[in-house]
Amino acid sequence: MARMADGRTWLERDAAVVWHGFTQMAAYPDNAPVVVDRAEGHYLYDTEGTRYLDAISSLWVTTLGHCVPELDDALRDQLARGAHTTLLGNGNRTTVELAEALARVVPVDDAHVLFAGDGASAVEQALKIAFQYWVNRGVTGRTRFLGFGDAYHGDTIGALSVGDGGFGTDLFDPLRFPVVRAPGFTDPQCFDRAVALVAAHAAELAAVIVEPVVQGAAGMHLADPADLHRLARACAEHDVLLICDEVATGFGRTGTLFASEQCGIRPDLLCLGKGLTAGYLAMSATVASGRVYDAFLGEDLGPHTLYHGHSYSGNALAAAVALRHLELIDAWDVLANVRARSEELRGLLADRIEPLPQVREVRLHGLMGGVELAPPGPGLRWGRRVCAAAVRRGVLLRPLGDVVVLMPPLTVTSGEIHEIVRVLTEALTEGAPEALTEGAPEAAGATS
Ligand SMILES: *Cc1c(COP(=O)(O)O)cnc(C)c1O
C-alpha cells in the first residue's frame, strides 16, 4: 500500500483517529476496509486508485449515484444563498419548497414535516409526537408502543427501545423502555398476533411502529402488503396511531416512491431518512398527518407545543438537494428502472445464486435484496468472508450477519446488475471455501 511522507498509509492514519460505527476497531485494519479517495457515478475509488461498484449504496443512502451533476448544481446554487439558517421559530425558503414538494407525494393526509438529521432522530421525533398527541388530547394511559420482532429503527435510546435489539446492543437493555412486542416478519402469524395485540392493548397504546413491507436491517425480511393493510385497519379501528418507518424503504427503494403505497396505507406518522437527500447530506424528517399536527395547536408557549427540535433541522443545503432529488426521480423515471432492474436481478438470482448449496434463501423486493448464506458452522463470519471475496473482485458488499445485502443505487444499469451477480457467484463458490481454511472461528458481529 502506498505510504506517505510520514511513512504511514491512509488506513493507518484512519485507524489511528477515526472511530467507525458498528466496527470493532481492533480488527478494523485487518478487515481490508475500503478507504475512499473519491466517488463518482456508481463507483468508489480507494486511496490506491482501485475501483469498486457501490452495491450497498453507501449503506443504503445513495439513490442516483455519486457526483450527480444536477444535484451538485443544486447544492452549489444553495451555497451561494446560505448553507443553513435555523428552523426553530423562523423559516427558510428552500425548506418551505422541500416541505411543499414532500407534502405532495407522501402517503400522509394533510402532511406537516418536522425535519431532523438522521433516521434515528426521525423515529425519536415520531415517538415523542405520538406520546404527546394523547397528552394534548387529554387522554391518559396511552403511553406504550407496539413494535415488531427483528425491527430496527436506529440507535438512539428511544429508537433502540422500539427496535428489537440484536447487533450486540443487548447490553443497553436496562436503558430501553418496555414495548408490546409482536413477532418478526419471519413468523407467518406475526400480523395476526400484531392485530390481536392492538385490540388487547388499545387503551394503553400510543402507537404501533413498523417498517412497511421490508424489515431491512433484520436481513431483508419481507411482509405481504395486505397484512400491513390489515394492521393499519386495526390501528384505525382501535384509535391507535400508526408510525411507518420508511427510512430504508422510502424514495423508490421498493419500486414505488414509498412502500406504504403498495399496502394502501396512510400512516399518521411517517419517518424518512437515508435516501431523502439522494445520499448527499444528513437529513431526515418526521411527517405528521393533519389530525396529529392539529392536536399540537394551542397557546403561545403553552403546553400543547412540541418542545423538540435539532440545531440543523431543515438544513438549507440538504433541502436544496432533496428538492432537486425529488424532481430527478420523476424526470428520469427512476421508479421504472427500479422495477425493471429488480425483475432482472430476481431472474439472475433465481438462476445463478439460489441453486447454490452455499445459499439458504434469496429475498428481494424492489432493489432491497438479501442472500442468506448457509454457513457450514456457527461463528465462521461467513457473510463477512463472502463479502470480502466480492470486494477483492471490485464489488463493494457488506453483510448483515450471514445475509449478503444487495442494495445497488436506484439508477443501477443492467450491466452492473450482471456484474454484481457474477462477482457474488464467484465470491460464493471461491471465496467461501478458501475462507474455511483461513482461521479460527470467532463470535460474529451482526453487522460486521
Ligand atoms: C437505517 C435505519 C434507521 C436509522 O437511520 P440512521 O440514519 O442510521 O439513524 C431507522 N429505521 C430504519 C428502517 C433504518 O433502516
Tab-separated table of C-alpha atoms and ligand atoms in Angstrom:
chain	number	residue	atom	x	y	z
A	1	MET	CA	0.000	0.000	0.000
A	2	ALA	CA	1.209	3.486	-0.817
A	3	ARG	CA	2.975	5.257	2.058
A	4	MET	CA	3.007	8.982	2.630
A	5	ALA	CA	5.832	11.283	3.556
A	6	ASP	CA	5.498	10.300	7.203
A	7	GLY	CA	5.659	6.611	6.229
A	8	ARG	CA	2.036	5.896	7.040
A	9	THR	CA	-0.797	4.645	4.825
A	10	TRP	CA	-4.264	6.206	4.716
A	11	LEU	CA	-5.569	3.127	6.504
A	12	GLU	CA	-3.060	3.603	9.321
A	13	ARG	CA	-3.998	7.269	9.658
A	14	ASP	CA	-7.683	6.311	9.594
A	15	ALA	CA	-7.353	3.603	12.258
A	16	ALA	CA	-5.326	5.948	14.472
A	17	VAL	CA	-8.066	8.585	14.891
A	18	VAL	CA	-11.422	7.620	13.354
A	19	TRP	CA	-13.806	5.535	15.448
A	20	HIS	CA	-16.020	3.701	12.944
A	21	GLY	CA	-19.635	2.863	13.819
A	22	PHE	CA	-20.658	-0.782	14.278
A	23	THR	CA	-16.994	-1.711	13.878
A	24	GLN	CA	-14.558	-3.492	16.192
A	25	MET	CA	-11.633	-1.111	15.842
A	26	ALA	CA	-9.052	-3.671	16.998
A	27	ALA	CA	-9.927	-5.739	13.927
A	28	TYR	CA	-10.688	-2.871	11.538
A	29	PRO	CA	-7.277	-2.600	9.802
A	30	ASP	CA	-7.157	-6.380	9.224
A	31	ASN	CA	-10.537	-6.494	7.507
A	32	ALA	CA	-9.275	-4.814	4.331
A	33	PRO	CA	-11.591	-1.782	4.593
A	34	VAL	CA	-12.006	0.395	1.528
A	35	VAL	CA	-10.677	3.885	2.290
A	36	VAL	CA	-12.372	6.058	-0.309
A	37	ASP	CA	-10.495	8.774	-2.113
A	38	ARG	CA	-13.361	9.780	-4.366
A	39	ALA	CA	-16.733	8.572	-5.608
A	40	GLU	CA	-18.314	9.029	-8.991
A	41	GLY	CA	-21.478	7.581	-10.505
A	42	HIS	CA	-21.973	4.075	-9.149
A	43	TYR	CA	-18.287	3.630	-8.323
A	44	LEU	CA	-15.916	4.357	-5.448
A	45	TYR	CA	-12.169	4.781	-5.886
A	46	ASP	CA	-9.904	3.967	-2.947
A	47	THR	CA	-6.679	5.744	-1.993
A	48	GLU	CA	-4.778	3.237	-4.169
A	49	GLY	CA	-6.899	4.087	-7.215
A	50	THR	CA	-8.783	0.754	-7.186
A	51	ARG	CA	-12.383	0.970	-8.364
A	52	TYR	CA	-15.386	-0.639	-6.646
A	53	LEU	CA	-19.012	-0.882	-7.724
A	54	ASP	CA	-21.004	0.547	-4.775
A	55	ALA	CA	-23.509	-2.318	-4.469
A	56	ILE	CA	-24.656	-1.219	-0.994
A	57	SER	CA	-25.335	2.399	-1.999
A	58	SER	CA	-23.047	3.643	0.790
A	59	LEU	CA	-25.146	1.854	3.403
A	60	TRP	CA	-28.470	2.308	1.592
A	61	VAL	CA	-28.425	6.087	1.181
A	62	THR	CA	-27.221	6.701	-2.379
A	63	THR	CA	-30.058	6.672	-4.882
A	64	LEU	CA	-28.873	8.231	-8.157
A	65	GLY	CA	-25.141	7.654	-7.743
A	66	HIS	CA	-22.294	9.885	-6.604
A	67	CYS	CA	-21.448	13.313	-8.083
A	68	VAL	CA	-24.713	13.709	-9.990
A	69	PRO	CA	-24.208	16.997	-11.905
A	70	GLU	CA	-27.810	18.154	-11.328
A	71	LEU	CA	-27.567	17.555	-7.569
A	72	ASP	CA	-24.114	19.151	-7.409
A	73	ASP	CA	-25.571	22.226	-9.129
A	74	ALA	CA	-28.497	22.399	-6.696
A	75	LEU	CA	-26.019	22.282	-3.829
A	76	ARG	CA	-23.787	24.974	-5.332
A	77	ASP	CA	-26.767	27.250	-6.058
A	78	GLN	CA	-27.916	26.947	-2.465
A	79	LEU	CA	-24.382	27.534	-1.139
A	80	ALA	CA	-24.489	30.948	-2.747
A	81	ARG	CA	-27.675	31.691	-0.780
A	82	GLY	CA	-26.516	30.420	2.611
A	83	ALA	CA	-25.828	26.951	3.943
A	84	HIS	CA	-28.024	26.964	6.991
A	85	THR	CA	-30.433	29.077	8.996
A	86	THR	CA	-32.430	27.847	11.965
A	87	LEU	CA	-35.943	26.488	11.697
A	88	LEU	CA	-36.627	26.999	15.381
A	89	GLY	CA	-39.135	29.817	15.311
A	90	ASN	CA	-38.020	31.019	11.860
A	91	GLY	CA	-38.231	29.803	8.283
A	92	ASN	CA	-36.145	29.249	5.174
A	93	ARG	CA	-37.455	29.479	1.625
A	94	THR	CA	-35.681	26.338	0.372
A	95	THR	CA	-37.001	24.283	3.268
A	96	VAL	CA	-40.522	25.548	2.558
A	97	GLU	CA	-40.192	24.415	-1.051
A	98	LEU	CA	-38.977	20.973	0.017
A	99	ALA	CA	-41.760	20.554	2.583
A	100	GLU	CA	-44.332	21.509	-0.086
A	101	ALA	CA	-42.839	19.004	-2.524
A	102	LEU	CA	-42.807	16.260	0.109
A	103	ALA	CA	-46.365	17.030	1.200
A	104	ARG	CA	-47.494	16.451	-2.403
A	105	VAL	CA	-46.000	12.942	-2.609
A	106	VAL	CA	-46.002	11.360	0.864
A	107	PRO	CA	-48.811	8.915	1.712
A	108	VAL	CA	-49.885	11.076	4.652
A	109	ASP	CA	-53.092	13.140	4.833
A	110	ASP	CA	-52.575	16.894	5.162
A	111	ALA	CA	-48.836	16.414	5.734
A	112	HIS	CA	-46.718	18.556	8.079
A	113	VAL	CA	-42.958	17.996	8.081
A	114	LEU	CA	-40.606	18.144	11.084
A	115	PHE	CA	-37.002	17.869	9.882
A	116	ALA	CA	-34.083	16.239	11.705
A	117	GLY	CA	-30.655	14.866	10.857
A	118	ASP	CA	-30.645	11.060	10.940
A	119	GLY	CA	-33.160	8.270	10.645
A	120	ALA	CA	-32.975	7.553	14.363
A	121	SER	CA	-33.890	11.185	15.134
A	122	ALA	CA	-36.885	10.968	12.804
A	123	VAL	CA	-38.048	7.888	14.724
A	124	GLU	CA	-37.347	9.561	18.058
A	125	GLN	CA	-39.477	12.533	16.965
A	126	ALA	CA	-42.313	10.245	15.860
A	127	LEU	CA	-42.325	8.502	19.256
A	128	LYS	CA	-42.420	11.777	21.161
A	129	ILE	CA	-45.124	13.224	18.905
A	130	ALA	CA	-47.261	10.081	19.288
A	131	PHE	CA	-46.816	10.186	23.062
A	132	GLN	CA	-47.680	13.879	23.390
A	133	TYR	CA	-50.582	13.592	20.938
A	134	TRP	CA	-52.589	11.713	23.569
A	135	VAL	CA	-51.476	14.029	26.383
A	136	ASN	CA	-52.573	17.056	24.342
A	137	ARG	CA	-55.919	15.452	23.699
A	138	GLY	CA	-56.398	14.832	27.421
A	139	VAL	CA	-56.379	11.053	27.023
A	140	THR	CA	-54.498	9.310	29.827
A	141	GLY	CA	-52.767	5.942	29.830
A	142	ARG	CA	-51.715	5.922	26.171
A	143	THR	CA	-48.031	5.615	26.966
A	144	ARG	CA	-46.824	2.438	25.272
A	145	PHE	CA	-45.714	1.403	21.814
A	146	LEU	CA	-46.117	-1.798	19.840
A	147	GLY	CA	-43.078	-2.872	17.857
A	148	PHE	CA	-42.210	-5.954	15.839
A	149	GLY	CA	-39.635	-8.644	16.483
A	150	ASP	CA	-36.439	-8.156	14.451
A	151	ALA	CA	-37.364	-4.483	13.967
A	152	TYR	CA	-34.619	-1.911	13.535
A	153	HIS	CA	-35.390	1.776	13.972
A	154	GLY	CA	-31.989	3.312	14.753
A	155	ASP	CA	-29.520	3.594	17.598
A	156	THR	CA	-30.695	6.382	19.910
A	157	ILE	CA	-32.291	5.125	23.105
A	158	GLY	CA	-35.933	5.571	22.054
A	159	ALA	CA	-35.327	4.089	18.608
A	160	LEU	CA	-33.369	1.278	20.228
A	161	SER	CA	-36.305	0.622	22.554
A	162	VAL	CA	-38.892	0.120	19.829
A	163	GLY	CA	-36.335	-1.882	17.846
A	164	ASP	CA	-35.780	-5.487	18.802
A	165	GLY	CA	-32.135	-5.271	19.832
A	166	GLY	CA	-29.510	-7.533	18.332
A	167	PHE	CA	-26.305	-6.272	16.704
A	168	GLY	CA	-24.658	-6.621	20.114
A	169	THR	CA	-26.836	-3.845	21.592
A	170	ASP	CA	-28.400	-6.056	24.283
A	171	LEU	CA	-26.136	-4.526	26.923
A	172	PHE	CA	-28.269	-1.374	26.637
A	173	ASP	CA	-31.399	-3.281	27.681
A	174	PRO	CA	-31.508	-1.552	31.096
A	175	LEU	CA	-31.876	1.773	29.241
A	176	ARG	CA	-34.607	0.623	26.840
A	177	PHE	CA	-38.244	1.262	27.743
A	178	PRO	CA	-40.517	-1.792	27.507
A	179	VAL	CA	-42.767	-2.178	24.456
A	180	VAL	CA	-45.551	-4.514	23.410
A	181	ARG	CA	-43.785	-6.869	21.005
A	182	ALA	CA	-45.306	-8.687	18.039
A	183	PRO	CA	-43.254	-11.426	16.354
A	184	GLY	CA	-40.905	-10.586	13.458
A	185	PHE	CA	-41.811	-10.874	9.766
A	186	THR	CA	-40.278	-14.386	9.589
A	187	ASP	CA	-43.203	-15.635	11.687
A	188	PRO	CA	-46.141	-16.178	9.301
A	189	GLN	CA	-48.529	-15.350	12.154
A	190	CYS	CA	-46.871	-12.065	13.079
A	191	PHE	CA	-49.611	-9.823	11.713
A	192	ASP	CA	-52.383	-11.953	13.251
A	193	ARG	CA	-50.569	-11.513	16.561
A	194	ALA	CA	-49.976	-7.806	15.996
A	195	VAL	CA	-53.643	-7.179	15.175
A	196	ALA	CA	-54.692	-9.127	18.281
A	197	LEU	CA	-52.196	-7.194	20.423
A	198	VAL	CA	-53.513	-3.869	19.109
A	199	ALA	CA	-57.031	-4.889	20.153
A	200	ALA	CA	-55.891	-6.205	23.548
A	201	HIS	CA	-53.681	-3.242	24.425
A	202	ALA	CA	-55.530	-0.419	22.648
A	203	ALA	CA	-56.222	1.525	25.839
A	204	GLU	CA	-52.510	1.777	26.662
A	205	LEU	CA	-51.008	2.075	23.163
A	206	ALA	CA	-49.875	5.448	21.876
A	207	ALA	CA	-48.795	3.971	18.548
A	208	VAL	CA	-47.673	0.993	16.508
A	209	ILE	CA	-44.354	1.323	14.701
A	210	VAL	CA	-43.490	-0.835	11.707
A	211	GLU	CA	-41.165	-0.994	8.700
A	212	PRO	CA	-43.594	-1.366	5.780
A	213	VAL	CA	-43.023	-4.479	3.612
A	214	VAL	CA	-39.278	-4.924	4.284
A	215	GLN	CA	-37.518	-5.299	7.634
A	216	GLY	CA	-34.193	-4.086	6.290
A	217	ALA	CA	-31.573	-4.381	8.998
A	218	ALA	CA	-33.099	-7.681	10.134
A	219	GLY	CA	-31.731	-9.111	6.876
A	220	MET	CA	-34.359	-8.119	4.304
A	221	HIS	CA	-37.337	-9.987	5.741
A	222	LEU	CA	-40.467	-9.467	3.673
A	223	ALA	CA	-44.119	-8.992	4.569
A	224	ASP	CA	-47.267	-9.224	2.478
A	225	PRO	CA	-48.549	-5.687	1.805
A	226	ALA	CA	-52.083	-6.966	2.503
A	227	ASP	CA	-51.001	-7.794	6.065
A	228	LEU	CA	-49.792	-4.230	6.606
A	229	HIS	CA	-53.156	-3.058	5.351
A	230	ARG	CA	-54.830	-5.257	7.965
A	231	LEU	CA	-52.579	-3.808	10.651
A	232	ALA	CA	-53.414	-0.246	9.595
A	233	ARG	CA	-57.125	-1.100	9.704
A	234	ALA	CA	-56.755	-2.475	13.242
A	235	CYS	CA	-54.971	0.719	14.289
A	236	ALA	CA	-57.738	2.863	12.833
A	237	GLU	CA	-60.443	0.707	14.387
A	238	HIS	CA	-58.891	0.928	17.864
A	239	ASP	CA	-57.757	4.537	17.502
A	240	VAL	CA	-54.050	3.706	17.836
A	241	LEU	CA	-51.600	5.840	15.852
A	242	LEU	CA	-49.602	4.143	13.098
A	243	ILE	CA	-45.966	5.093	12.564
A	244	CYS	CA	-44.418	3.836	9.323
A	245	ASP	CA	-40.626	3.811	9.425
A	246	GLU	CA	-39.694	4.271	5.768
A	247	VAL	CA	-36.136	5.377	6.491
A	248	ALA	CA	-34.878	2.403	4.444
A	249	THR	CA	-37.812	1.804	2.084
A	250	GLY	CA	-38.560	5.425	1.168
A	251	PHE	CA	-37.644	7.246	-2.039
A	252	GLY	CA	-38.110	4.470	-4.540
A	253	ARG	CA	-36.210	1.557	-2.966
A	254	THR	CA	-39.151	-0.827	-3.259
A	255	GLY	CA	-40.354	0.252	-6.695
A	256	THR	CA	-42.859	2.856	-5.551
A	257	LEU	CA	-41.860	6.170	-4.015
A	258	PHE	CA	-42.950	4.820	-0.616
A	259	ALA	CA	-43.623	1.214	0.390
A	260	SER	CA	-46.780	2.302	2.247
A	261	GLU	CA	-48.354	2.985	-1.156
A	262	GLN	CA	-48.139	-0.729	-2.034
A	263	CYS	CA	-50.018	-1.527	1.165
A	264	GLY	CA	-52.691	1.080	0.509
A	265	ILE	CA	-51.986	2.649	3.885
A	266	ARG	CA	-51.704	6.250	5.032
A	267	PRO	CA	-49.878	6.371	8.369
A	268	ASP	CA	-50.387	9.067	10.997
A	269	LEU	CA	-46.624	9.484	11.205
A	270	LEU	CA	-44.024	8.676	8.550
A	271	CYS	CA	-40.270	8.538	9.188
A	272	LEU	CA	-37.951	9.422	6.326
A	273	GLY	CA	-34.160	9.431	6.115
A	274	LYS	CA	-31.450	7.651	4.160
A	275	GLY	CA	-32.440	8.341	0.506
A	276	LEU	CA	-34.098	11.704	1.237
A	277	THR	CA	-31.090	13.704	0.023
A	278	ALA	CA	-30.040	11.070	-2.535
A	279	GLY	CA	-27.238	10.123	-0.130
A	280	TYR	CA	-25.645	13.579	-0.184
A	281	LEU	CA	-26.292	15.082	3.221
A	282	ALA	CA	-27.602	14.124	6.648
A	283	MET	CA	-31.286	14.979	6.684
A	284	SER	CA	-34.313	13.107	7.943
A	285	ALA	CA	-37.923	14.007	8.522
A	286	THR	CA	-40.971	13.020	10.500
A	287	VAL	CA	-44.164	13.644	8.569
A	288	ALA	CA	-47.322	14.053	10.644
A	289	SER	CA	-50.912	13.934	9.432
A	290	GLY	CA	-53.135	16.957	9.904
A	291	ARG	CA	-55.046	15.143	12.651
A	292	VAL	CA	-51.857	14.625	14.661
A	293	TYR	CA	-50.494	18.094	13.918
A	294	ASP	CA	-53.717	19.842	14.929
A	295	ALA	CA	-53.509	18.326	18.421
A	296	PHE	CA	-50.376	20.415	18.998
A	297	LEU	CA	-52.018	23.768	18.269
A	298	GLY	CA	-52.672	25.983	21.259
A	299	GLU	CA	-51.490	28.980	23.215
A	300	ASP	CA	-48.079	30.550	22.530
A	301	LEU	CA	-45.509	28.956	24.869
A	302	GLY	CA	-48.347	26.744	26.098
A	303	PRO	CA	-48.295	23.051	26.968
A	304	HIS	CA	-49.530	21.840	23.560
A	305	THR	CA	-46.260	22.907	21.920
A	306	LEU	CA	-43.810	20.235	20.753
A	307	TYR	CA	-40.723	21.079	22.785
A	308	HIS	CA	-38.285	19.342	20.478
A	309	GLY	CA	-36.011	20.499	17.653
A	310	HIS	CA	-32.490	19.913	16.363
A	311	SER	CA	-29.836	22.527	15.568
A	312	TYR	CA	-29.554	21.529	11.909
A	313	SER	CA	-33.257	20.818	11.388
A	314	GLY	CA	-34.279	21.706	7.835
A	315	ASN	CA	-30.706	22.499	6.727
A	316	ALA	CA	-30.944	24.503	3.512
A	317	LEU	CA	-28.140	22.694	1.648
A	318	ALA	CA	-29.728	19.333	2.373
A	319	ALA	CA	-33.168	20.722	1.490
A	320	ALA	CA	-31.948	22.026	-1.867
A	321	VAL	CA	-30.505	18.638	-2.795
A	322	ALA	CA	-33.577	16.757	-1.537
A	323	LEU	CA	-35.848	19.022	-3.582
A	324	ARG	CA	-33.856	18.504	-6.785
A	325	HIS	CA	-33.686	14.784	-5.997
A	326	LEU	CA	-37.496	14.518	-5.977
A	327	GLU	CA	-37.628	16.250	-9.366
A	328	LEU	CA	-34.993	13.907	-10.829
A	329	ILE	CA	-36.761	10.761	-9.590
A	330	ASP	CA	-39.686	11.936	-11.705
A	331	ALA	CA	-37.788	13.324	-14.697
A	332	TRP	CA	-35.588	10.231	-15.054
A	333	ASP	CA	-38.411	7.774	-14.385
A	334	VAL	CA	-36.230	6.215	-11.689
A	335	LEU	CA	-39.056	4.041	-10.342
A	336	ALA	CA	-39.391	2.286	-13.709
A	337	ASN	CA	-35.678	1.477	-13.588
A	338	VAL	CA	-36.018	0.122	-10.041
A	339	ARG	CA	-38.797	-2.208	-11.176
A	340	ALA	CA	-37.019	-3.350	-14.347
A	341	ARG	CA	-33.660	-3.929	-12.636
A	342	SER	CA	-35.435	-5.676	-9.752
A	343	GLU	CA	-37.035	-8.158	-12.157
A	344	GLU	CA	-33.708	-8.679	-13.885
A	345	LEU	CA	-31.951	-9.221	-10.550
A	346	ARG	CA	-34.698	-11.601	-9.430
A	347	GLY	CA	-34.183	-13.739	-12.538
A	348	LEU	CA	-30.401	-13.799	-12.208
A	349	LEU	CA	-30.536	-14.641	-8.505
A	350	ALA	CA	-33.001	-17.473	-9.199
A	351	ASP	CA	-30.783	-18.868	-11.987
A	352	ARG	CA	-27.332	-18.490	-10.527
A	353	ILE	CA	-27.440	-17.875	-6.784
A	354	GLU	CA	-30.471	-19.647	-5.317
A	355	PRO	CA	-29.440	-23.157	-6.554
A	356	LEU	CA	-26.005	-22.931	-4.888
A	357	PRO	CA	-25.556	-25.140	-1.811
A	358	GLN	CA	-23.878	-22.158	-0.094
A	359	VAL	CA	-27.213	-20.303	-0.141
A	360	ARG	CA	-30.162	-20.835	2.191
A	361	GLU	CA	-32.611	-18.260	0.838
A	362	VAL	CA	-32.802	-15.284	-1.501
A	363	ARG	CA	-35.097	-12.349	-0.636
A	364	LEU	CA	-35.752	-9.364	-2.856
A	365	HIS	CA	-38.237	-6.518	-3.000
A	366	GLY	CA	-37.516	-3.698	-5.425
A	367	LEU	CA	-33.802	-3.056	-5.056
A	368	MET	CA	-33.611	-4.292	-1.466
A	369	GLY	CA	-32.083	-7.742	-1.586
A	370	GLY	CA	-30.657	-10.249	0.861
A	371	VAL	CA	-28.872	-13.520	0.102
A	372	GLU	CA	-28.969	-15.625	3.250
A	373	LEU	CA	-25.986	-17.931	3.343
A	374	ALA	CA	-25.857	-21.490	4.615
A	375	PRO	CA	-22.622	-21.464	6.609
A	376	PRO	CA	-21.191	-24.902	7.395
A	377	GLY	CA	-20.905	-23.994	11.068
A	378	PRO	CA	-21.612	-21.209	13.538
A	379	GLY	CA	-19.199	-18.371	14.284
A	380	LEU	CA	-17.365	-18.528	10.958
A	381	ARG	CA	-18.130	-14.909	9.989
A	382	TRP	CA	-19.346	-16.403	6.727
A	383	GLY	CA	-21.111	-13.270	5.490
A	384	ARG	CA	-18.034	-11.172	6.033
A	385	ARG	CA	-15.819	-13.657	4.192
A	386	VAL	CA	-18.072	-13.830	1.160
A	387	CYS	CA	-18.303	-10.034	1.033
A	388	ALA	CA	-14.522	-9.693	1.389
A	389	ALA	CA	-14.139	-12.013	-1.603
A	390	ALA	CA	-16.536	-9.775	-3.567
A	391	VAL	CA	-14.648	-6.627	-2.559
A	392	ARG	CA	-11.399	-8.203	-3.807
A	393	ARG	CA	-13.229	-8.615	-7.126
A	394	GLY	CA	-14.282	-4.972	-7.275
A	395	VAL	CA	-17.854	-5.060	-5.936
A	396	LEU	CA	-18.399	-3.437	-2.537
A	397	LEU	CA	-20.749	-5.591	-0.475
A	398	ARG	CA	-21.377	-5.641	3.269
A	399	PRO	CA	-23.242	-8.356	5.133
A	400	LEU	CA	-25.752	-8.322	7.947
A	401	GLY	CA	-24.548	-11.377	9.839
A	402	ASP	CA	-24.819	-14.218	7.328
A	403	VAL	CA	-27.032	-12.269	4.951
A	404	VAL	CA	-25.277	-10.628	1.996
A	405	VAL	CA	-27.113	-7.363	1.345
A	406	LEU	CA	-27.732	-6.267	-2.251
A	407	MET	CA	-28.667	-2.562	-2.343
A	408	PRO	CA	-27.449	-1.075	-5.618
A	409	PRO	CA	-28.218	2.551	-6.480
A	410	LEU	CA	-31.699	3.035	-7.972
A	411	THR	CA	-30.127	4.057	-11.293
A	412	VAL	CA	-28.072	0.845	-11.490
A	413	THR	CA	-27.689	-0.430	-15.063
A	414	SER	CA	-28.391	-3.862	-16.481
A	415	GLY	CA	-24.648	-4.400	-16.981
A	416	GLU	CA	-23.953	-3.551	-13.357
A	417	ILE	CA	-26.670	-5.954	-12.134
A	418	HIS	CA	-24.997	-8.723	-14.154
A	419	GLU	CA	-21.617	-7.729	-12.723
A	420	ILE	CA	-22.898	-7.883	-9.126
A	421	VAL	CA	-24.388	-11.351	-9.634
A	422	ARG	CA	-21.287	-12.618	-11.485
A	423	VAL	CA	-18.987	-11.445	-8.697
A	424	LEU	CA	-21.293	-12.732	-5.952
A	425	THR	CA	-21.397	-16.150	-7.644
A	426	GLU	CA	-17.599	-16.219	-7.733
A	427	ALA	CA	-17.337	-14.982	-4.158
A	428	LEU	CA	-19.743	-17.703	-3.014
A	429	THR	CA	-18.072	-20.537	-4.883
A	430	GLU	CA	-14.446	-19.484	-4.455
A	431	GLY	CA	-14.389	-17.043	-1.553
A	432	ALA	CA	-16.184	-19.168	0.967
A	433	PRO	CA	-14.216	-22.439	0.685
A	434	GLU	CA	-10.921	-20.570	0.693
A	435	ALA	CA	-12.081	-18.752	3.789
A	436	LEU	CA	-12.991	-22.001	5.536
A	437	THR	CA	-9.368	-22.985	5.956
A	438	GLU	CA	-8.373	-19.454	6.830
A	439	GLY	CA	-8.732	-19.171	10.539
A	440	ALA	CA	-10.217	-19.884	13.876
A	441	PRO	CA	-13.938	-19.441	14.395
A	442	GLU	CA	-14.888	-16.376	16.393
A	443	ALA	CA	-18.005	-14.626	17.514
A	444	ALA	CA	-19.787	-12.931	14.636
A	445	GLY	CA	-20.633	-9.252	14.937
A	446	ALA	CA	-24.072	-8.998	13.391
A	447	THR	CA	-23.270	-6.156	11.055
A	448	SER	CA	-19.614	-6.996	10.649
B	1	LIG	C1	-31.143	2.999	8.912
B	1	LIG	C2	-32.478	2.949	9.547
B	1	LIG	C3	-32.809	3.780	10.629
B	1	LIG	C4	-31.801	4.680	11.296
B	1	LIG	O1	-31.341	5.675	10.447
B	1	LIG	P1	-29.966	6.431	10.815
B	1	LIG	O2	-29.862	7.494	9.792
B	1	LIG	O3	-28.885	5.387	10.672
B	1	LIG	O4	-30.087	6.930	12.197
B	1	LIG	C5	-34.101	3.749	11.111
B	1	LIG	N1	-35.021	2.933	10.573
B	1	LIG	C6	-34.743	2.110	9.547
B	1	LIG	C7	-35.827	1.260	8.981
B	1	LIG	C8	-33.459	2.072	9.002
B	1	LIG	O5	-33.174	1.232	8.005
